[in-house]
Amino acid sequence: MFITFEGIDGSGKSTQILLLREYLVKNGHKVVTLREPGGTELSEYIRAVLLNKKLEVSDISELLLFQAARADLVKTIVLPSLDQGRIVLSDRFFDSTTAYQGYGRGIDMEIIEKSNQIGSLGVLPDMTFYLNIERSVGIDRDKEKDRDRMELSGDEFYDRVIHGYDELAKNESRFITIDGNQDVKTIHALVVAEVEKLINK
Ligand code: TMP
């Protein structure tokens, strides 16, 4: 089973993944948690390039780097883990590319979709949680952090990314939108309820 978490930076995805992992392990499941980009030696190198604010990266180069990192992660970890019957939880997957590089950077959607198929090796999440917050909340939660190259893309960019996620949530039946302004425990309970439904299907 493959479950992904999406939302803008600072939406609380990583906290929810940790809590869900804890819950699933307690209930006897074998769980693998990942973050994108990253998770393999090659993908971590690519992550460092993508987030390095000293580098100028063109939009298409950025897209291809995210897909290169993804392809390595899927081949090395996601597919083998799913074959072994593990539950894979990922902090971001190709919906991030649709939201950030498609809606955010404005790359043609046909290119985005084709590249998503290539980068994911055709793997599709069973369920995707979208933690929906306003841009100001995400930025506020992250204010202590030194901003990386993506986070320096500006308010209008983030508004387009949020619009992109909202569109995905409308159009993709695997999307479950959760109001990310609620407290951590409330969100966790909502996530667990949906995951239990999926497990018992
Ligand atoms: P994060 O691990 O802090 O979420 O950092 C990853 C950054 O990369 C974040 O700003 C979202 C961005 N991103 C994309 O733009 N496209 C993608 O496909 C992925 C996976 C992440």
PDB file of C-alpha atoms and ligand atoms in Angstrom:
ATOM      1  CA  MET A   1       0.000   0.000   0.000  1.00  0.00           C
ATOM      2  CA  PHE A   2       1.347   3.387  -1.021  1.00  0.00           C
ATOM      3  CA  ILE A   3       0.167   6.510   0.814  1.00  0.00           C
ATOM      4  CA  THR A   4       1.448   9.990   0.042  1.00  0.00           C
ATOM      5  CA  PHE A   5       1.192  13.332   1.831  1.00  0.00           C
ATOM      6  CA  GLU A   6       1.002  16.624  -0.027  1.00  0.00           C
ATOM      7  CA  GLY A   7       0.758  20.305   0.798  1.00  0.00           C
ATOM      8  CA  ILE A   8       2.867  23.443   0.780  1.00  0.00           C
ATOM      9  CA  ASP A   9       5.976  23.770   2.888  1.00  0.00           C
ATOM     10  CA  GLY A  10       5.063  24.027   6.577  1.00  0.00           C
ATOM     11  CA  SER A  11       1.680  22.278   6.224  1.00  0.00           C
ATOM     12  CA  GLY A  12       2.535  19.643   8.857  1.00  0.00           C
ATOM     13  CA  LYS A  13       3.048  16.623   6.583  1.00  0.00           C
ATOM     14  CA  SER A  14       6.159  15.307   8.305  1.00  0.00           C
ATOM     15  CA  THR A  15       4.533  15.404  11.765  1.00  0.00           C
ATOM     16  CA  GLN A  16       1.527  13.460  10.449  1.00  0.00           C
ATOM     17  CA  ILE A  17       3.748  10.895   8.732  1.00  0.00           C
ATOM     18  CA  LEU A  18       5.638  10.263  11.992  1.00  0.00           C
ATOM     19  CA  LEU A  19       2.383   9.833  13.924  1.00  0.00           C
ATOM     20  CA  LEU A  20       0.858   7.549  11.286  1.00  0.00           C
ATOM     21  CA  ARG A  21       4.022   5.477  11.140  1.00  0.00           C
ATOM     22  CA  GLU A  22       3.938   5.045  14.944  1.00  0.00           C
ATOM     23  CA  TYR A  23       0.256   4.041  14.810  1.00  0.00           C
ATOM     24  CA  LEU A  24       0.746   1.514  11.999  1.00  0.00           C
ATOM     25  CA  VAL A  25       3.853  -0.078  13.561  1.00  0.00           C
ATOM     26  CA  LYS A  26       1.978  -0.448  16.885  1.00  0.00           C
ATOM     27  CA  ASN A  27      -0.725  -2.265  14.956  1.00  0.00           C
ATOM     28  CA  GLY A  28       1.724  -4.771  13.507  1.00  0.00           C
ATOM     29  CA  HIS A  29       2.323  -3.309  10.060  1.00  0.00           C
ATOM     30  CA  LYS A  30       5.696  -3.065   8.366  1.00  0.00           C
ATOM     31  CA  VAL A  31       6.159   0.543   7.347  1.00  0.00           C
ATOM     32  CA  VAL A  32       8.668   2.445   5.219  1.00  0.00           C
ATOM     33  CA  THR A  33       8.725   6.240   5.383  1.00  0.00           C
ATOM     34  CA  LEU A  34      10.268   8.406   2.679  1.00  0.00           C
ATOM     35  CA  ARG A  35      10.570  12.005   1.651  1.00  0.00           C
ATOM     36  CA  GLU A  36      10.881  13.407  -1.835  1.00  0.00           C
ATOM     37  CA  PRO A  37      13.233  14.407  -3.228  1.00  0.00           C
ATOM     38  CA  GLY A  38      15.612  12.109  -1.355  1.00  0.00           C
ATOM     39  CA  GLY A  39      15.736   8.681   0.210  1.00  0.00           C
ATOM     40  CA  THR A  40      18.592   7.152  -1.812  1.00  0.00           C
ATOM     41  CA  GLU A  41      22.197   8.271  -2.115  1.00  0.00           C
ATOM     42  CA  LEU A  42      21.633   9.590  -5.651  1.00  0.00           C
ATOM     43  CA  SER A  43      18.325  11.269  -4.768  1.00  0.00           C
ATOM     44  CA  GLU A  44      19.861  12.983  -1.724  1.00  0.00           C
ATOM     45  CA  TYR A  45      22.589  14.441  -3.967  1.00  0.00           C
ATOM     46  CA  ILE A  46      19.896  15.669  -6.371  1.00  0.00           C
ATOM     47  CA  ARG A  47      17.937  17.111  -3.417  1.00  0.00           C
ATOM     48  CA  ALA A  48      20.985  19.117  -2.354  1.00  0.00           C
ATOM     49  CA  VAL A  49      21.268  20.541  -5.887  1.00  0.00           C
ATOM     50  CA  LEU A  50      17.546  21.360  -6.102  1.00  0.00           C
ATOM     51  CA  LEU A  51      17.440  23.171  -2.768  1.00  0.00           C
ATOM     52  CA  ASN A  52      20.779  24.997  -3.102  1.00  0.00           C
ATOM     53  CA  LYS A  53      19.874  28.683  -3.239  1.00  0.00           C
ATOM     54  CA  LYS A  54      23.234  29.605  -4.770  1.00  0.00           C
ATOM     55  CA  LEU A  55      22.347  27.734  -7.981  1.00  0.00           C
ATOM     56  CA  GLU A  56      20.301  29.035 -10.863  1.00  0.00           C
ATOM     57  CA  VAL A  57      18.205  26.157 -12.185  1.00  0.00           C
ATOM     58  CA  SER A  58      15.985  26.483 -15.255  1.00  0.00           C
ATOM     59  CA  ASP A  59      12.386  25.270 -14.977  1.00  0.00           C
ATOM     60  CA  ILE A  60      12.878  22.255 -17.252  1.00  0.00           C
ATOM     61  CA  SER A  61      16.140  21.286 -15.527  1.00  0.00           C
ATOM     62  CA  GLU A  62      14.311  21.502 -12.194  1.00  0.00           C
ATOM     63  CA  LEU A  63      11.513  19.261 -13.500  1.00  0.00           C
ATOM     64  CA  LEU A  64      13.938  16.653 -14.817  1.00  0.00           C
ATOM     65  CA  LEU A  65      15.996  16.653 -11.630  1.00  0.00           C
ATOM     66  CA  PHE A  66      12.879  15.987  -9.510  1.00  0.00           C
ATOM     67  CA  GLN A  67      11.945  13.145 -11.884  1.00  0.00           C
ATOM     68  CA  ALA A  68      15.471  11.689 -11.838  1.00  0.00           C
ATOM     69  CA  ALA A  69      15.421  11.644  -8.022  1.00  0.00           C
ATOM     70  CA  ARG A  70      11.950  10.047  -8.096  1.00  0.00           C
ATOM     71  CA  ALA A  71      12.862   7.318 -10.580  1.00  0.00           C
ATOM     72  CA  ASP A  72      15.806   6.227  -8.425  1.00  0.00           C
ATOM     73  CA  LEU A  73      13.698   6.198  -5.255  1.00  0.00           C
ATOM     74  CA  VAL A  74      10.878   4.224  -6.877  1.00  0.00           C
ATOM     75  CA  LYS A  75      13.208   1.629  -8.357  1.00  0.00           C
ATOM     76  CA  THR A  76      15.423   1.247  -5.278  1.00  0.00           C
ATOM     77  CA  ILE A  77      12.926   1.531  -2.420  1.00  0.00           C
ATOM     78  CA  VAL A  78       9.256   2.020  -3.312  1.00  0.00           C
ATOM     79  CA  LEU A  79       8.772  -0.960  -5.630  1.00  0.00           C
ATOM     80  CA  PRO A  80      10.806  -3.468  -3.556  1.00  0.00           C
ATOM     81  CA  SER A  81       9.011  -2.347  -0.360  1.00  0.00           C
ATOM     82  CA  LEU A  82       5.562  -2.700  -1.951  1.00  0.00           C
ATOM     83  CA  ASP A  83       6.563  -6.159  -3.244  1.00  0.00           C
ATOM     84  CA  GLN A  84       7.446  -7.136   0.334  1.00  0.00           C
ATOM     85  CA  GLY A  85       3.971  -6.099   1.508  1.00  0.00           C
ATOM     86  CA  ARG A  86       5.121  -3.008   3.394  1.00  0.00           C
ATOM     87  CA  ILE A  87       3.091   0.147   3.759  1.00  0.00           C
ATOM     88  CA  VAL A  88       5.028   2.963   2.107  1.00  0.00           C
ATOM     89  CA  LEU A  89       4.407   6.503   3.412  1.00  0.00           C
ATOM     90  CA  SER A  90       5.914   9.277   1.358  1.00  0.00           C
ATOM     91  CA  ASP A  91       6.284  12.953   2.171  1.00  0.00           C
ATOM     92  CA  ARG A  92       5.443  14.157  -1.390  1.00  0.00           C
ATOM     93  CA  PHE A  93       5.271  12.304  -4.715  1.00  0.00           C
ATOM     94  CA  PHE A  94       4.443  13.348  -8.280  1.00  0.00           C
ATOM     95  CA  ASP A  95       1.485  15.531  -7.224  1.00  0.00           C
ATOM     96  CA  SER A  96       4.161  17.910  -5.888  1.00  0.00           C
ATOM     97  CA  THR A  97       5.548  18.110  -9.409  1.00  0.00           C
ATOM     98  CA  THR A  98       2.091  18.891 -10.810  1.00  0.00           C
ATOM     99  CA  ALA A  99       1.540  21.592  -8.177  1.00  0.00           C
ATOM    100  CA  TYR A 100       5.039  23.151  -8.076  1.00  0.00           C
ATOM    101  CA  GLN A 101       6.462  22.689 -11.580  1.00  0.00           C
ATOM    102  CA  GLY A 102       3.089  22.580 -13.399  1.00  0.00           C
ATOM    103  CA  TYR A 103       0.951  25.203 -11.683  1.00  0.00           C
ATOM    104  CA  GLY A 104       3.801  27.007  -9.883  1.00  0.00           C
ATOM    105  CA  ARG A 105       6.405  27.313 -12.648  1.00  0.00           C
ATOM    106  CA  GLY A 106       3.859  27.125 -15.468  1.00  0.00           C
ATOM    107  CA  ILE A 107       5.336  24.180 -17.392  1.00  0.00           C
ATOM    108  CA  ASP A 108       2.909  22.697 -19.932  1.00  0.00           C
ATOM    109  CA  MET A 109       0.668  20.073 -18.271  1.00  0.00           C
ATOM    110  CA  GLU A 110       1.238  17.503 -21.027  1.00  0.00           C
ATOM    111  CA  ILE A 111       4.972  17.627 -20.311  1.00  0.00           C
ATOM    112  CA  ILE A 112       4.295  17.412 -16.570  1.00  0.00           C
ATOM    113  CA  GLU A 113       2.027  14.376 -16.920  1.00  0.00           C
ATOM    114  CA  LYS A 114       4.355  12.548 -19.287  1.00  0.00           C
ATOM    115  CA  SER A 115       7.350  13.227 -17.043  1.00  0.00           C
ATOM    116  CA  ASN A 116       5.370  12.104 -13.981  1.00  0.00           C
ATOM    117  CA  GLN A 117       4.718   8.765 -15.675  1.00  0.00           C
ATOM    118  CA  ILE A 118       8.411   8.383 -16.485  1.00  0.00           C
ATOM    119  CA  GLY A 119       9.679   9.493 -13.062  1.00  0.00           C
ATOM    120  CA  SER A 120       7.242   7.333 -11.088  1.00  0.00           C
ATOM    121  CA  LEU A 121       7.847   4.244 -13.278  1.00  0.00           C
ATOM    122  CA  GLY A 122       4.065   4.110 -13.496  1.00  0.00           C
ATOM    123  CA  VAL A 123       3.548   3.754  -9.734  1.00  0.00           C
ATOM    124  CA  LEU A 124       0.410   5.491  -8.461  1.00  0.00           C
ATOM    125  CA  PRO A 125      -0.410   6.227  -4.792  1.00  0.00           C
ATOM    126  CA  ASP A 126      -3.423   4.375  -3.325  1.00  0.00           C
ATOM    127  CA  MET A 127      -4.310   7.396  -1.199  1.00  0.00           C
ATOM    128  CA  THR A 128      -3.049  10.959  -1.022  1.00  0.00           C
ATOM    129  CA  PHE A 129      -3.595  13.252   1.951  1.00  0.00           C
ATOM    130  CA  TYR A 130      -3.587  16.931   1.115  1.00  0.00           C
ATOM    131  CA  LEU A 131      -3.010  19.105   4.160  1.00  0.00           C
ATOM    132  CA  ASN A 132      -4.577  22.355   3.144  1.00  0.00           C
ATOM    133  CA  ILE A 133      -3.272  25.550   4.770  1.00  0.00           C
ATOM    134  CA  GLU A 134      -3.000  29.176   3.780  1.00  0.00           C
ATOM    135  CA  ARG A 135       0.332  30.380   2.479  1.00  0.00           C
ATOM    136  CA  SER A 136       0.822  32.778   5.398  1.00  0.00           C
ATOM    137  CA  VAL A 137       0.371  29.917   7.890  1.00  0.00           C
ATOM    138  CA  GLY A 138       2.957  27.729   6.128  1.00  0.00           C
ATOM    139  CA  ILE A 139       5.431  30.530   5.892  1.00  0.00           C
ATOM    140  CA  ASP A 140       4.814  31.501   9.502  1.00  0.00           C
ATOM    141  CA  ARG A 141       5.425  27.931  10.719  1.00  0.00           C
ATOM    142  CA  ASP A 142       8.643  27.901   8.738  1.00  0.00           C
ATOM    143  CA  LYS A 143       9.833  31.376   9.638  1.00  0.00           C
ATOM    144  CA  GLU A 144      12.708  30.246  11.848  1.00  0.00           C
ATOM    145  CA  LYS A 145      14.114  28.118   9.054  1.00  0.00           C
ATOM    146  CA  ASP A 146      16.727  29.303   6.628  1.00  0.00           C
ATOM    147  CA  ARG A 147      14.758  29.307   3.351  1.00  0.00           C
ATOM    148  CA  ASP A 148      15.915  26.960   0.577  1.00  0.00           C
ATOM    149  CA  ARG A 149      15.878  27.651  -3.205  1.00  0.00           C
ATOM    150  CA  MET A 150      12.277  26.442  -3.631  1.00  0.00           C
ATOM    151  CA  GLU A 151      11.021  28.400  -0.622  1.00  0.00           C
ATOM    152  CA  LEU A 152      12.511  31.583  -2.066  1.00  0.00           C
ATOM    153  CA  SER A 153      10.205  31.389  -5.108  1.00  0.00           C
ATOM    154  CA  GLY A 154       7.848  34.126  -3.842  1.00  0.00           C
ATOM    155  CA  ASP A 155       4.247  34.581  -2.705  1.00  0.00           C
ATOM    156  CA  GLU A 156       2.677  34.454  -6.167  1.00  0.00           C
ATOM    157  CA  PHE A 157       4.426  31.176  -6.899  1.00  0.00           C
ATOM    158  CA  TYR A 158       3.030  29.691  -3.671  1.00  0.00           C
ATOM    159  CA  ASP A 159      -0.460  30.974  -4.467  1.00  0.00           C
ATOM    160  CA  ARG A 160      -0.296  29.140  -7.812  1.00  0.00           C
ATOM    161  CA  VAL A 161       0.955  25.974  -6.061  1.00  0.00           C
ATOM    162  CA  ILE A 162      -1.989  26.098  -3.624  1.00  0.00           C
ATOM    163  CA  HIS A 163      -4.387  26.610  -6.537  1.00  0.00           C
ATOM    164  CA  GLY A 164      -2.762  23.579  -8.216  1.00  0.00           C
ATOM    165  CA  TYR A 165      -3.320  21.403  -5.157  1.00  0.00           C
ATOM    166  CA  ASP A 166      -6.923  22.585  -4.929  1.00  0.00           C
ATOM    167  CA  GLU A 167      -7.457  21.579  -8.568  1.00  0.00           C
ATOM    168  CA  LEU A 168      -5.857  18.162  -7.992  1.00  0.00           C
ATOM    169  CA  ALA A 169      -8.073  17.657  -4.936  1.00  0.00           C
ATOM    170  CA  LYS A 170     -11.153  18.372  -7.076  1.00  0.00           C
ATOM    171  CA  ASN A 171     -10.138  16.024  -9.875  1.00  0.00           C
ATOM    172  CA  GLU A 172      -8.369  13.060  -8.240  1.00  0.00           C
ATOM    173  CA  SER A 173     -10.533  10.584  -6.324  1.00  0.00           C
ATOM    174  CA  ARG A 174      -7.518   9.290  -4.345  1.00  0.00           C
ATOM    175  CA  PHE A 175      -7.092  12.770  -2.794  1.00  0.00           C
ATOM    176  CA  ILE A 176      -8.313  13.347   0.752  1.00  0.00           C
ATOM    177  CA  THR A 177      -8.229  16.988   1.718  1.00  0.00           C
ATOM    178  CA  ILE A 178      -7.766  17.817   5.377  1.00  0.00           C
ATOM    179  CA  ASP A 179      -7.908  21.289   6.872  1.00  0.00           C
ATOM    180  CA  GLY A 180      -4.309  21.651   8.046  1.00  0.00           C
ATOM    181  CA  ASN A 181      -5.202  24.447  10.480  1.00  0.00           C
ATOM    182  CA  GLN A 182      -6.696  21.920  12.898  1.00  0.00           C
ATOM    183  CA  ASP A 183      -4.611  20.630  15.811  1.00  0.00           C
ATOM    184  CA  VAL A 184      -2.165  17.787  15.289  1.00  0.00           C
ATOM    185  CA  LYS A 185      -4.247  15.177  17.154  1.00  0.00           C
ATOM    186  CA  THR A 186      -7.442  15.973  15.258  1.00  0.00           C
ATOM    187  CA  ILE A 187      -5.650  15.665  11.929  1.00  0.00           C
ATOM    188  CA  HIS A 188      -4.024  12.391  13.029  1.00  0.00           C
ATOM    189  CA  ALA A 189      -7.417  10.929  13.954  1.00  0.00           C
ATOM    190  CA  LEU A 190      -8.802  11.865  10.514  1.00  0.00           C
ATOM    191  CA  VAL A 191      -5.786  10.316   8.784  1.00  0.00           C
ATOM    192  CA  VAL A 192      -6.044   7.091  10.802  1.00  0.00           C
ATOM    193  CA  ALA A 193      -9.763   6.748  10.031  1.00  0.00           C
ATOM    194  CA  GLU A 194      -9.096   6.991   6.277  1.00  0.00           C
ATOM    195  CA  VAL A 195      -6.112   4.638   6.362  1.00  0.00           C
ATOM    196  CA  GLU A 196      -8.105   2.050   8.329  1.00  0.00           C
ATOM    197  CA  LYS A 197     -10.813   2.225   5.677  1.00  0.00           C
ATOM    198  CA  LEU A 198      -8.197   1.582   3.000  1.00  0.00           C
ATOM    199  CA  ILE A 199      -6.610  -1.315   4.923  1.00  0.00           C
ATOM    200  CA  ASN A 200      -9.995  -2.967   5.492  1.00  0.00           C
ATOM    201  CA  LYS A 201     -11.058  -2.626   1.862  1.00  0.00           C
TER     202      LYS A 201
HETATM  203  P1  TMP B   1      10.661  19.534   1.526  1.00  0.00           P
HETATM  204  O1  TMP B   1      11.300  18.209   1.751  1.00  0.00           O
HETATM  205  O2  TMP B   1      11.019  20.578   2.522  1.00  0.00           O
HETATM  206  O3  TMP B   1       9.212  19.446   1.259  1.00  0.00           O
HETATM  207  O4  TMP B   1      11.419  20.147   0.245  1.00  0.00           O
HETATM  208  C1  TMP B   1      11.180  19.812  -1.032  1.00  0.00           C
HETATM  209  C2  TMP B   1      10.889  21.052  -1.829  1.00  0.00           C
HETATM  210  O5  TMP B   1      10.829  20.684  -3.196  1.00  0.00           O
HETATM  211  C3  TMP B   1       9.550  21.686  -1.496  1.00  0.00           C
HETATM  212  O6  TMP B   1       9.686  23.097  -1.592  1.00  0.00           O
HETATM  213  C4  TMP B   1       8.638  21.196  -2.578  1.00  0.00           C
HETATM  214  C5  TMP B   1       9.569  21.019  -3.745  1.00  0.00           C
HETATM  215  N1  TMP B   1       9.175  19.965  -4.690  1.00  0.00           N
HETATM  216  C6  TMP B   1       8.868  20.325  -5.998  1.00  0.00           C
HETATM  217  O7  TMP B   1       8.906  21.503  -6.347  1.00  0.00           O
HETATM  218  N2  TMP B   1       8.530  19.326  -6.880  1.00  0.00           N
HETATM  219  C7  TMP B   1       8.529  17.994  -6.542  1.00  0.00           C
HETATM  220  O8  TMP B   1       8.236  17.125  -7.372  1.00  0.00           O
HETATM  221  C8  TMP B   1       8.871  17.638  -5.177  1.00  0.00           C
HETATM  222  C9  TMP B   1       8.862  16.204  -4.757  1.00  0.00           C
HETATM  223  C10 TMP B   1       9.180  18.665  -4.299  1.00  0.00           C
END
